[in-house]
Coordinates of C-alpha atoms in Angstrom, one line a residue:
M1 CA 108.4 71.9 81.4
V2 CA 106.1 74.7 80.7
D3 CA 103.8 74.5 77.2
W4 CA 104.8 78.5 76.3
R5 CA 103.0 79.9 73.1
K6 CA 105.2 82.1 71.6
Q7 CA 104.7 85.7 69.8
W8 CA 106.0 88.7 68.8
V9 CA 105.7 92.1 70.0
R10 CA 107.5 95.2 68.1
N11 CA 108.6 98.3 70.3
G12 CA 110.4 100.8 67.7
G13 CA 112.6 98.9 65.8
V14 CA 113.3 95.9 68.3
S15 CA 111.1 92.7 68.0
L16 CA 110.6 91.0 71.4
A17 CA 110.0 87.3 71.8
V18 CA 106.6 86.9 74.1
F19 CA 105.7 83.5 75.7
E20 CA 102.3 83.1 77.5
V21 CA 101.7 79.7 79.3
A22 CA 99.1 77.9 77.1
G23 CA 95.6 77.9 78.5
S24 CA 96.1 80.4 81.6
A25 CA 94.2 83.5 79.7
A26 CA 90.7 82.2 80.8
D27 CA 89.4 80.1 84.0
D28 CA 87.1 77.3 83.3
S29 CA 84.2 79.4 83.2
G30 CA 85.5 81.6 80.5
E31 CA 86.3 84.6 82.6
H32 CA 89.6 86.7 81.8
R33 CA 92.2 86.3 84.4
P34 CA 94.8 89.1 85.8
T35 CA 97.8 89.2 83.5
V36 CA 100.8 88.5 85.3
L37 CA 104.5 89.6 83.0
L38 CA 107.6 88.2 84.4
V39 CA 110.6 90.1 83.7
H40 CA 114.1 88.4 83.8
G41 CA 117.6 89.7 84.6
W42 CA 121.1 88.9 83.8
P43 CA 122.1 86.5 82.3
D44 CA 118.8 85.0 82.0
T45 CA 116.0 84.6 79.5
H46 CA 112.3 83.7 80.1
H47 CA 113.3 80.1 81.0
L48 CA 114.3 81.6 84.6
W49 CA 110.6 81.2 85.2
T50 CA 110.3 77.4 84.4
H51 CA 109.3 76.4 88.0
V52 CA 107.4 79.5 88.7
A53 CA 105.0 80.4 85.6
P54 CA 102.8 76.9 85.7
A55 CA 102.1 77.4 89.4
L56 CA 101.2 81.0 88.8
A57 CA 99.2 80.0 85.9
R58 CA 96.6 77.8 88.1
D59 CA 95.2 81.4 89.2
F60 CA 96.5 84.0 86.4
H61 CA 97.3 84.6 82.8
V62 CA 100.9 84.3 82.5
V63 CA 103.4 86.0 80.4
A64 CA 107.1 86.1 80.0
Y65 CA 109.4 87.4 77.4
D66 CA 113.1 87.8 76.4
C67 CA 114.3 91.1 77.1
R68 CA 116.0 93.2 74.1
G69 CA 119.5 91.5 73.9
F70 CA 118.8 88.3 75.3
G71 CA 117.2 84.6 74.2
E72 CA 115.0 85.1 70.8
S73 CA 114.4 88.8 70.9
D74 CA 116.8 91.0 68.8
R75 CA 120.1 92.5 70.3
P76 CA 120.3 96.1 68.9
E77 CA 123.8 97.3 68.7
G78 CA 125.6 100.1 71.3
D79 CA 124.9 100.6 74.7
A80 CA 122.7 103.3 74.3
A81 CA 120.0 100.9 73.2
Y82 CA 120.3 99.3 76.5
R83 CA 119.3 102.3 78.7
L84 CA 116.4 101.8 81.2
D85 CA 114.2 104.1 80.0
A86 CA 113.9 101.9 76.6
L87 CA 113.8 98.8 78.4
A88 CA 110.9 100.4 80.5
D89 CA 109.1 101.1 77.1
D90 CA 109.6 97.4 76.2
L91 CA 107.6 96.5 78.9
F92 CA 105.2 98.6 78.7
A93 CA 104.5 97.6 75.0
V94 CA 104.3 94.0 76.1
G95 CA 101.8 94.8 78.7
E96 CA 99.8 96.8 76.0
A97 CA 100.1 93.6 73.8
V98 CA 99.0 90.8 75.9
S99 CA 96.5 92.6 78.2
P100 CA 95.2 95.8 76.3
E101 CA 92.3 96.3 78.1
R102 CA 93.6 95.6 81.9
P103 CA 96.5 96.6 83.8
I104 CA 98.9 94.2 84.4
H105 CA 101.0 92.5 87.3
V106 CA 104.8 92.6 87.2
V107 CA 106.8 90.3 88.5
G108 CA 110.8 91.1 88.0
H109 CA 114.0 89.6 88.8
D110 CA 117.6 91.3 89.0
W111 CA 117.6 93.6 85.8
G112 CA 114.0 92.6 85.2
S113 CA 113.1 94.0 88.4
V114 CA 115.4 97.3 88.0
Q115 CA 113.6 98.2 84.6
A116 CA 110.3 97.5 86.2
W117 CA 111.4 100.1 88.9
E118 CA 111.9 102.5 85.9
A119 CA 108.6 101.8 84.6
V120 CA 106.5 102.0 87.8
T121 CA 108.1 105.4 88.6
Q122 CA 107.1 106.5 85.1
P123 CA 104.0 109.4 85.5
G124 CA 100.6 107.4 85.1
A125 CA 102.4 104.1 85.5
E126 CA 99.3 102.8 88.0
S127 CA 96.9 102.9 85.1
R128 CA 99.0 100.2 83.5
I129 CA 100.6 98.3 86.2
A130 CA 98.1 97.1 88.7
S131 CA 101.0 95.6 91.2
F132 CA 104.8 94.9 91.1
V133 CA 106.7 92.3 92.9
S134 CA 110.3 93.1 93.1
V135 CA 113.1 90.3 93.5
S136 CA 116.8 91.0 93.8
G137 CA 116.9 94.2 92.0
P138 CA 116.5 97.9 93.1
N139 CA 115.7 101.0 92.0
L140 CA 119.1 102.2 90.6
D141 CA 118.1 106.0 91.5
Q142 CA 117.2 105.2 95.1
L143 CA 120.3 103.0 95.2
G144 CA 122.4 106.2 94.2
A145 CA 120.3 108.3 96.5
W146 CA 121.0 106.0 99.4
A147 CA 124.6 105.6 98.8
R148 CA 124.9 109.3 98.9
K149 CA 122.9 109.6 102.1
S150 CA 125.0 107.3 104.0
L151 CA 128.1 108.8 103.1
S152 CA 127.3 112.2 103.7
R153 CA 126.6 111.2 107.6
P154 CA 128.9 108.6 107.7
T155 CA 128.4 106.6 110.9
P156 CA 130.1 103.1 111.5
R157 CA 126.8 101.6 110.6
H158 CA 126.4 103.7 107.3
V159 CA 130.1 103.2 106.2
K160 CA 129.9 99.3 106.9
D161 CA 126.6 98.9 104.7
V162 CA 128.1 101.2 101.8
L163 CA 131.8 99.0 102.0
A164 CA 129.7 95.8 102.1
Q165 CA 127.5 96.6 99.1
A166 CA 130.6 98.0 97.3
G167 CA 132.2 94.6 97.9
S168 CA 129.2 92.9 96.4
S169 CA 129.2 94.8 93.7
A170 CA 132.8 94.8 92.5
Y171 CA 131.8 92.5 89.7
T172 CA 130.0 95.1 88.2
V173 CA 133.3 96.9 87.5
F174 CA 134.8 94.3 85.7
F175 CA 131.3 93.7 83.5
Q176 CA 132.2 97.3 82.4
L177 CA 135.6 97.0 81.3
P178 CA 136.0 97.3 77.4
V179 CA 137.1 93.6 76.2
V180 CA 138.0 91.3 79.0
P181 CA 134.6 90.4 80.1
R182 CA 133.6 89.3 76.6
L183 CA 136.6 87.1 76.6
F184 CA 135.8 85.6 79.9
F185 CA 132.2 84.8 78.9
G186 CA 133.1 83.3 75.8
V187 CA 135.3 81.0 77.4
A188 CA 133.2 80.5 80.8
G189 CA 129.6 80.8 79.5
S190 CA 128.6 77.5 79.4
P191 CA 125.4 75.9 80.9
T192 CA 127.3 73.3 82.8
L193 CA 129.6 76.3 84.5
W194 CA 126.6 78.6 85.1
R195 CA 124.8 75.6 87.1
E196 CA 128.0 74.8 89.1
F197 CA 128.3 78.5 90.0
L198 CA 124.7 78.9 91.3
H199 CA 125.0 75.5 93.0
L200 CA 128.2 76.5 94.8
I201 CA 127.0 80.0 95.6
E202 CA 123.6 79.5 97.1
G203 CA 122.9 75.4 97.1
T204 CA 120.6 75.9 93.7
P205 CA 120.1 72.3 92.7
R206 CA 121.4 71.7 89.5
A207 CA 118.2 70.3 87.8
N208 CA 116.6 73.3 88.8
V209 CA 118.7 75.8 86.7
I210 CA 117.2 75.9 83.0
V211 CA 119.0 77.9 80.4
G212 CA 118.5 78.5 76.8
D213 CA 121.0 77.6 74.0
T214 CA 121.8 81.2 74.0
L215 CA 123.6 81.6 77.4
R216 CA 127.1 82.5 76.3
A217 CA 125.5 85.3 73.9
D218 CA 123.1 86.5 76.7
M219 CA 126.1 87.0 79.1
I220 CA 127.9 88.9 76.4
S221 CA 125.2 90.9 74.9
G222 CA 123.6 91.7 78.6
L223 CA 126.9 93.5 79.7
R224 CA 125.7 96.4 77.8
L225 CA 122.9 96.8 80.8
Y226 CA 125.7 97.9 83.1
R227 CA 127.7 100.0 80.9
A228 CA 124.6 102.0 80.0
N229 CA 122.9 102.1 83.4
I230 CA 124.9 101.9 86.0
R231 CA 127.5 105.0 86.5
A232 CA 124.8 107.4 84.9
K233 CA 122.2 106.3 87.8
L234 CA 124.7 106.5 90.4
A235 CA 126.7 109.7 89.6
D236 CA 123.4 111.7 89.2
P237 CA 120.4 109.9 90.9
R238 CA 117.0 111.5 89.9
T239 CA 114.6 109.5 92.4
R240 CA 110.6 109.6 91.5
P241 CA 108.0 108.4 93.6
T242 CA 105.2 105.6 92.7
S243 CA 101.6 104.7 93.6
V244 CA 102.0 101.1 92.2
P245 CA 101.4 98.7 95.3
T246 CA 104.8 97.2 95.6
L247 CA 105.9 94.0 97.5
E248 CA 109.8 93.9 97.8
L249 CA 111.0 90.5 98.7
V250 CA 114.3 90.8 100.3
N251 CA 116.9 88.2 100.2
E252 CA 119.2 88.4 103.0
R253 CA 121.8 86.0 101.5
D254 CA 121.9 87.7 98.4
I255 CA 125.5 87.6 96.7
A256 CA 124.9 91.0 94.8
L257 CA 122.7 93.2 96.9
R258 CA 123.0 93.9 100.8
P259 CA 119.9 94.1 102.7
A260 CA 120.6 97.7 103.7
I261 CA 120.1 99.1 100.3
F262 CA 116.4 98.6 100.5
D263 CA 115.8 100.5 103.7
D264 CA 114.6 103.7 102.2
T265 CA 112.5 102.0 99.6
H266 CA 109.4 103.5 101.8
R267 CA 110.7 107.1 100.9
Y268 CA 109.5 106.7 97.4
T269 CA 106.9 104.3 97.2
Q270 CA 103.5 105.2 98.6
R271 CA 102.0 101.5 99.1
L272 CA 104.9 98.9 100.2
W273 CA 105.0 95.7 101.5
R274 CA 108.1 93.8 102.4
R275 CA 109.2 90.3 103.2
S276 CA 112.6 89.5 104.2
T277 CA 113.9 86.0 104.4
P278 CA 117.6 84.1 104.8
T279 CA 117.5 83.4 100.7
G280 CA 119.9 83.9 97.7
H281 CA 119.7 86.1 94.9
W282 CA 118.2 83.4 92.5
L283 CA 115.1 83.0 93.9
P284 CA 113.2 81.7 90.9
Y285 CA 115.4 78.8 90.7
T286 CA 116.4 78.1 94.5
N287 CA 113.0 78.8 96.2
P288 CA 110.3 79.0 93.7
D289 CA 107.7 77.9 96.0
H290 CA 108.2 80.7 98.2
L291 CA 108.3 83.4 95.3
V292 CA 105.0 81.7 93.9
R293 CA 103.2 82.0 97.2
S294 CA 104.1 85.5 98.0
A295 CA 103.4 86.8 94.7
S296 CA 100.2 84.8 94.1
D297 CA 99.0 86.3 97.6
F298 CA 100.2 89.7 96.6
I299 CA 98.6 89.7 93.0
A300 CA 95.1 88.2 94.2
T301 CA 94.9 91.3 96.6
H302 CA 95.6 93.8 94.0
A303 CA 93.5 92.1 91.6
S304 CA 90.2 91.9 94.0
R305 CA 90.3 88.2 94.0
S306 CA 91.6 87.4 97.6
T307 CA 90.3 85.7 100.5
P308 CA 90.3 87.2 104.0
A309 CA 93.2 84.8 104.8
I310 CA 95.4 85.8 101.8
A311 CA 94.5 89.8 102.7
A312 CA 95.7 89.3 106.5
R313 CA 99.2 87.5 105.1
V314 CA 99.8 90.2 102.8
D315 CA 98.3 93.2 105.3
R316 CA 101.2 91.8 107.9
T317 CA 103.9 92.4 105.4
R318 CA 102.8 96.5 104.9
V319 CA 105.3 99.0 105.9
F320 CA 104.7 102.1 107.4
G321 CA 107.7 104.2 107.6
T322 CA 110.9 102.4 108.2
P323 CA 110.6 98.5 108.3
H324 CA 111.7 96.7 111.2
P325 CA 113.8 93.6 110.8
L326 CA 110.9 91.4 111.6
S327 CA 108.6 93.2 109.6
G328 CA 106.0 90.7 108.0
K329 CA 106.9 87.6 110.0
L330 CA 104.5 85.4 111.4
A331 CA 105.3 84.2 115.0
V332 CA 103.7 81.5 117.0
I333 CA 104.0 81.8 121.1
T334 CA 103.3 79.2 123.4
G335 CA 102.4 80.5 126.8
A336 CA 101.1 83.6 125.4
G337 CA 98.4 84.2 127.9
S338 CA 100.8 86.2 130.8
G339 CA 104.3 87.1 132.0
I340 CA 107.2 86.5 129.5
G341 CA 104.9 85.0 126.7
R342 CA 102.3 88.1 126.9
E343 CA 105.3 90.8 126.6
T344 CA 107.0 88.9 123.8
A345 CA 103.8 89.0 121.9
F346 CA 103.8 92.9 122.3
A347 CA 107.4 93.3 121.6
L348 CA 106.8 91.3 118.2
A349 CA 103.7 93.4 117.2
E350 CA 105.8 96.2 117.2
Q351 CA 108.1 94.8 115.0
G352 CA 105.1 94.5 112.7
C353 CA 104.7 90.8 113.2
E354 CA 101.8 88.5 112.8
L355 CA 101.2 86.6 115.9
I356 CA 99.6 83.1 116.8
L357 CA 99.0 83.1 120.6
A358 CA 98.7 79.6 122.6
D359 CA 97.9 79.1 126.1
I360 CA 96.4 76.6 128.1
D361 CA 94.3 79.4 129.3
L362 CA 92.2 80.4 126.4
A363 CA 91.0 83.7 128.4
G364 CA 94.7 84.5 128.8
A365 CA 95.3 84.2 125.2
D366 CA 92.2 86.0 123.8
E367 CA 93.4 89.2 126.3
T368 CA 97.0 89.1 125.0
A369 CA 95.5 89.0 121.2
R370 CA 93.3 91.9 122.3
Q371 CA 96.0 94.0 123.4
S372 CA 98.3 92.9 120.7
K373 CA 95.5 94.1 117.9
A374 CA 95.7 97.6 119.5
L375 CA 99.3 97.9 118.4
G376 CA 98.4 97.3 114.9
T377 CA 98.8 93.6 114.2
Q378 CA 96.9 90.7 113.3
A379 CA 96.5 88.2 116.2
S380 CA 95.1 84.9 116.8
P381 CA 94.3 83.1 120.0
Y382 CA 94.4 79.3 120.3
E383 CA 93.7 76.7 123.2
L384 CA 96.8 74.4 123.8
D385 CA 98.2 72.1 126.5
V386 CA 102.0 72.0 125.0
A387 CA 102.1 68.6 127.2
D388 CA 99.8 66.8 124.9
V389 CA 101.9 65.8 121.8
G390 CA 99.0 65.0 119.3
A391 CA 97.2 68.1 120.3
L392 CA 100.7 70.0 119.4
A393 CA 100.9 68.4 115.9
A394 CA 97.3 69.2 115.2
F395 CA 97.9 72.8 116.5
A396 CA 100.9 72.9 113.8
E397 CA 98.8 71.8 111.1
S398 CA 96.2 74.2 111.9
V399 CA 98.5 77.1 111.9
R400 CA 99.9 75.9 108.6
D401 CA 96.7 75.5 107.0
R402 CA 95.1 78.8 108.2
H403 CA 98.1 81.2 108.4
G404 CA 101.2 79.8 106.7
T405 CA 104.2 78.3 108.1
P406 CA 105.7 80.4 110.8
D407 CA 108.8 82.5 110.5
I408 CA 109.4 82.5 114.3
V409 CA 108.2 79.8 116.9
I410 CA 108.4 80.6 120.7
N411 CA 108.2 77.8 122.9
N412 CA 107.7 79.4 126.0
A413 CA 105.2 77.6 128.2
G414 CA 106.5 76.4 131.2
I415 CA 105.6 75.5 134.8
G416 CA 107.6 75.4 138.0
L417 CA 108.0 72.5 140.7
A418 CA 110.0 73.5 143.8
G419 CA 111.2 71.6 147.0
S420 CA 112.5 68.0 147.4
V421 CA 113.1 65.9 144.8
L422 CA 112.5 62.5 146.9
A423 CA 109.1 64.0 148.0
A424 CA 107.5 65.2 144.6
T425 CA 104.9 62.5 143.4
D426 CA 105.5 61.0 140.0
E427 CA 101.9 62.9 138.6
Q428 CA 104.3 66.4 139.5
V429 CA 107.5 65.0 137.6
D430 CA 105.7 63.7 134.6
R431 CA 103.7 67.1 134.6
L432 CA 106.7 69.4 134.6
L433 CA 108.8 67.4 132.0
G434 CA 105.5 66.8 129.9
V435 CA 105.5 70.9 129.6
N436 CA 108.8 72.1 130.3
L437 CA 110.8 69.8 128.2
R438 CA 108.9 67.3 125.9
G439 CA 106.5 70.7 125.2
V440 CA 109.2 72.1 123.8
I441 CA 110.9 69.1 122.0
S442 CA 107.5 68.7 120.5
G443 CA 107.1 72.3 119.5
S444 CA 110.6 72.4 118.0
R445 CA 110.2 69.1 115.9
V446 CA 106.7 69.8 114.4
F447 CA 107.3 73.6 113.7
G448 CA 111.0 72.8 112.5
R449 CA 109.5 70.2 110.2
L450 CA 107.6 72.9 108.5
M451 CA 110.2 75.5 108.3
A452 CA 112.8 72.7 106.7
E453 CA 110.2 71.4 104.3
R454 CA 109.5 75.1 103.3
G455 CA 113.0 76.0 102.9
I456 CA 113.7 79.8 103.4
G457 CA 114.9 79.1 107.0
G458 CA 113.1 80.6 110.1
H459 CA 114.2 80.8 114.0
I460 CA 113.2 78.8 117.0
V461 CA 113.1 80.3 120.6
N462 CA 113.4 77.8 123.5
V463 CA 112.7 79.4 126.8
S464 CA 115.1 78.0 129.2
S465 CA 116.3 79.2 132.6
A466 CA 118.8 80.2 134.7
A467 CA 118.3 77.0 136.8
A468 CA 119.7 75.1 133.8
F469 CA 123.2 75.9 135.2
T470 CA 123.0 77.0 138.5
P471 CA 122.0 73.9 140.5
Q472 CA 119.9 74.1 143.5
R473 CA 119.0 71.6 146.2
S474 CA 115.4 73.0 146.3
L475 CA 114.9 73.2 142.1
G476 CA 116.6 69.9 141.3
L477 CA 113.7 68.8 139.0
Y478 CA 112.8 72.1 137.6
S479 CA 116.4 72.6 136.8
A480 CA 116.5 69.3 135.0
S481 CA 113.5 70.3 132.8
K482 CA 115.6 73.7 132.0
A483 CA 119.2 72.1 131.6
G484 CA 117.2 69.7 129.0
V485 CA 115.8 72.4 127.2
L486 CA 119.2 74.5 127.0
L487 CA 121.2 71.1 125.7
F488 CA 118.5 70.2 123.3
S489 CA 118.2 73.8 121.9
E490 CA 122.3 74.0 121.5
S491 CA 122.0 70.6 119.7
L492 CA 119.0 71.5 117.7
R493 CA 121.0 74.5 116.4
A494 CA 123.4 72.5 114.9
E495 CA 121.2 70.1 113.2
L496 CA 118.9 72.9 111.6
G497 CA 121.7 75.3 111.1
E498 CA 121.8 73.7 107.4
H499 CA 118.3 74.5 106.6
R500 CA 119.0 78.1 107.9
I501 CA 116.8 77.7 110.9
G502 CA 118.2 79.4 113.9
V503 CA 117.6 78.1 117.5
S504 CA 118.1 80.5 120.5
A505 CA 117.9 79.2 124.1
I506 CA 116.5 82.2 126.4
C507 CA 117.8 81.8 130.1
P508 CA 116.0 84.0 132.7
G509 CA 116.7 84.3 136.0
I510 CA 114.7 86.0 138.5
V511 CA 111.7 87.6 136.7
D512 CA 108.5 88.9 138.4
T513 CA 105.9 86.8 136.7
H514 CA 103.1 84.7 137.8
I515 CA 105.0 81.2 137.6
V516 CA 106.1 81.3 141.2
S517 CA 102.4 81.9 142.7
A518 CA 101.1 78.6 140.8
T519 CA 104.5 76.6 141.7
P520 CA 103.9 73.7 143.8
I521 CA 106.4 72.7 146.6
A522 CA 106.8 69.2 147.3
G523 CA 107.6 68.0 150.9
L524 CA 105.7 70.9 152.5
P525 CA 102.3 70.7 154.5
A526 CA 99.6 72.6 152.3
A527 CA 99.7 75.6 154.8
E528 CA 103.4 75.7 155.0
E529 CA 103.1 75.5 151.1
E530 CA 101.2 78.5 150.5
T531 CA 103.2 80.4 152.9
E532 CA 106.5 79.6 151.5
R533 CA 105.0 80.7 147.9
R534 CA 103.8 83.9 149.2
R535 CA 107.3 84.8 150.7
L536 CA 109.0 83.7 146.9
D537 CA 106.5 85.5 145.1
G538 CA 107.2 88.7 147.2
L539 CA 110.9 88.1 146.5
Y540 CA 110.6 87.7 142.7
R541 CA 108.4 91.1 143.2
R542 CA 110.8 93.0 145.1
R543 CA 113.6 91.9 142.2
G544 CA 111.5 93.9 140.2
F545 CA 113.0 92.6 136.7
T546 CA 109.9 92.5 134.8
P547 CA 109.0 90.2 131.8
D548 CA 109.2 92.9 129.0
R549 CA 112.8 92.9 129.6
V550 CA 113.0 89.9 128.7
A551 CA 110.8 89.9 125.7
R552 CA 113.3 92.7 124.2
E553 CA 116.1 89.9 124.6
I554 CA 114.2 87.2 123.0
V555 CA 113.8 89.9 120.0
D556 CA 117.5 90.8 119.9
A557 CA 118.6 86.8 119.9
I558 CA 116.0 86.4 117.0
I559 CA 117.5 89.6 114.9
G560 CA 121.1 88.6 115.9
N561 CA 120.5 84.6 115.9
K562 CA 121.9 84.2 119.1
A563 CA 122.5 80.8 120.6
V564 CA 122.5 81.1 124.5
V565 CA 120.9 84.3 126.2
P566 CA 121.2 84.6 129.8
V567 CA 119.0 87.2 130.9
T568 CA 119.3 89.2 134.2
P569 CA 122.8 89.9 135.8
E570 CA 122.3 86.9 138.4
A571 CA 121.7 84.4 135.2
K572 CA 124.9 86.0 133.2
I573 CA 127.1 85.5 136.2
G574 CA 125.7 82.0 136.9
Y575 CA 126.4 81.1 133.2
R576 CA 129.8 82.1 133.7
I577 CA 130.5 80.5 137.1
Y578 CA 129.1 77.3 135.8
R579 CA 131.3 77.2 132.7
F580 CA 134.6 78.3 134.2
T581 CA 134.4 77.4 138.2
P582 CA 131.6 74.5 138.2
W583 CA 132.8 73.9 141.8
L584 CA 131.4 77.2 142.8
S585 CA 128.2 76.1 141.8
R586 CA 128.2 73.1 143.2
L587 CA 128.9 74.8 146.8
G588 CA 126.2 77.5 146.0
A589 CA 123.8 74.4 145.4
R590 CA 123.8 73.5 148.9
Q591 CA 122.2 76.4 150.0
K592 CA 118.5 75.9 151.2
V593 CA 116.5 78.7 149.4
V594 CA 113.0 77.1 149.2
G595 CA 111.2 75.6 152.3

């Protein structure tokens, strides 16, 4: 539990209970630390921050308070006392009391974020608020403007987004009824039921939900927030800009707030960073470690206490204009030195991802990193042989320690082997399976563990091939390696689904990359092998399907969480033939293509 030290702050006629983490005001040398003010929402109190405050207190002076109407603070009568301007005044009053000489850093959740938005959009707010981390709470004026704009040009997408948010917000209508909600929470507002509710809707561990003795009264008193603000703000939105640096943590599984409502935040925020994860509404209870790390990095950067590594992590979440779906994600790509890997790096760079680029050819990875940086992203090259299980495990640890746990992993590295199965050497077979199959399995395992331990989801892409479902007499070993990747990926997707980690198998067909020019052809003399390689390479070039088109399919698979993606027309046709008329595939396999 947290060692809170209580004091009182008065704003007008309202007394606010303020809680400081004991011993967090100064470091061991006596230097005063930056002050972080934690602001809760409905129906919480300062206890919401039980799992967050101690971790933040290792680096910052941490203060929380019970907002008016909650916990130990006063509960003024009437709805007018709960308007957002009054709540913003409370925030400034507490900030002035706990850090009179330096601006504060604010972390707000739910209605705590809503009232903090009201504060940071006040004229001159930047002189008292150094940074703002917004969690599960929009600016109500911006929300009203977004709804009006969406309905003024009602495309199917806009209508869908508005209807989805209206459905998620339906409870607010119930909350504004005159008597019924008071009666409901008078009966249902028990800590046990509240813990069960959060466990049911987003899997929050029951033991993580820490509430005060005032929960039932807080639920009822807090209803005035809805009556005092929702209708007025949405009916007459008055958007104002802010120059306070803002980090917006968007929870894609938020039961109350759809991600689309945050699409226009950049229009009103001069310095905006954004991080989206497949997490739920009550992040401080369910995923406190993710919140602590995100907030700590952001606050440290804007308190001039950051390291270059922290600054790089924060920079990749910066939003310039309309945010992309993958903005701020950390992506690892193997086989990134050329072909599909390089083009996928460029496609993710355009999405605003930070890139970790691995390849057995370090010079190729370096060149991909150089070109990716020209697109405005952070990119770090690494030398890696994915067939070396120990090296891959060490690489994963290095990525975690230097850059953080990746959000996206693309196991793309692969090699070819054609010709007779009987003529292939054991060394060729071992190398093929080591890179194409074991490399994918190892990469998925080491990074999958990191993603599962972090607890906020992620996505793994394994590059298979159309050869996985189009048997060919001259590609039996290669097809076996890629079929293994395909079925492994589908099985892994089922296993990792409970961790909200998506897995996609990408199955290109004939794509113009350099893999053919380096593919051994078993059973042919050296001179004939080189001639055959040139012939096949020419065929692939004439086909003209370039790797950037595969990269676009990979990005779409990540965004749409697709399971299996055949790429190229022949791959899509072959996939359906193998599924519905496999005998045709077997007939086709008898045709001699190589040699």
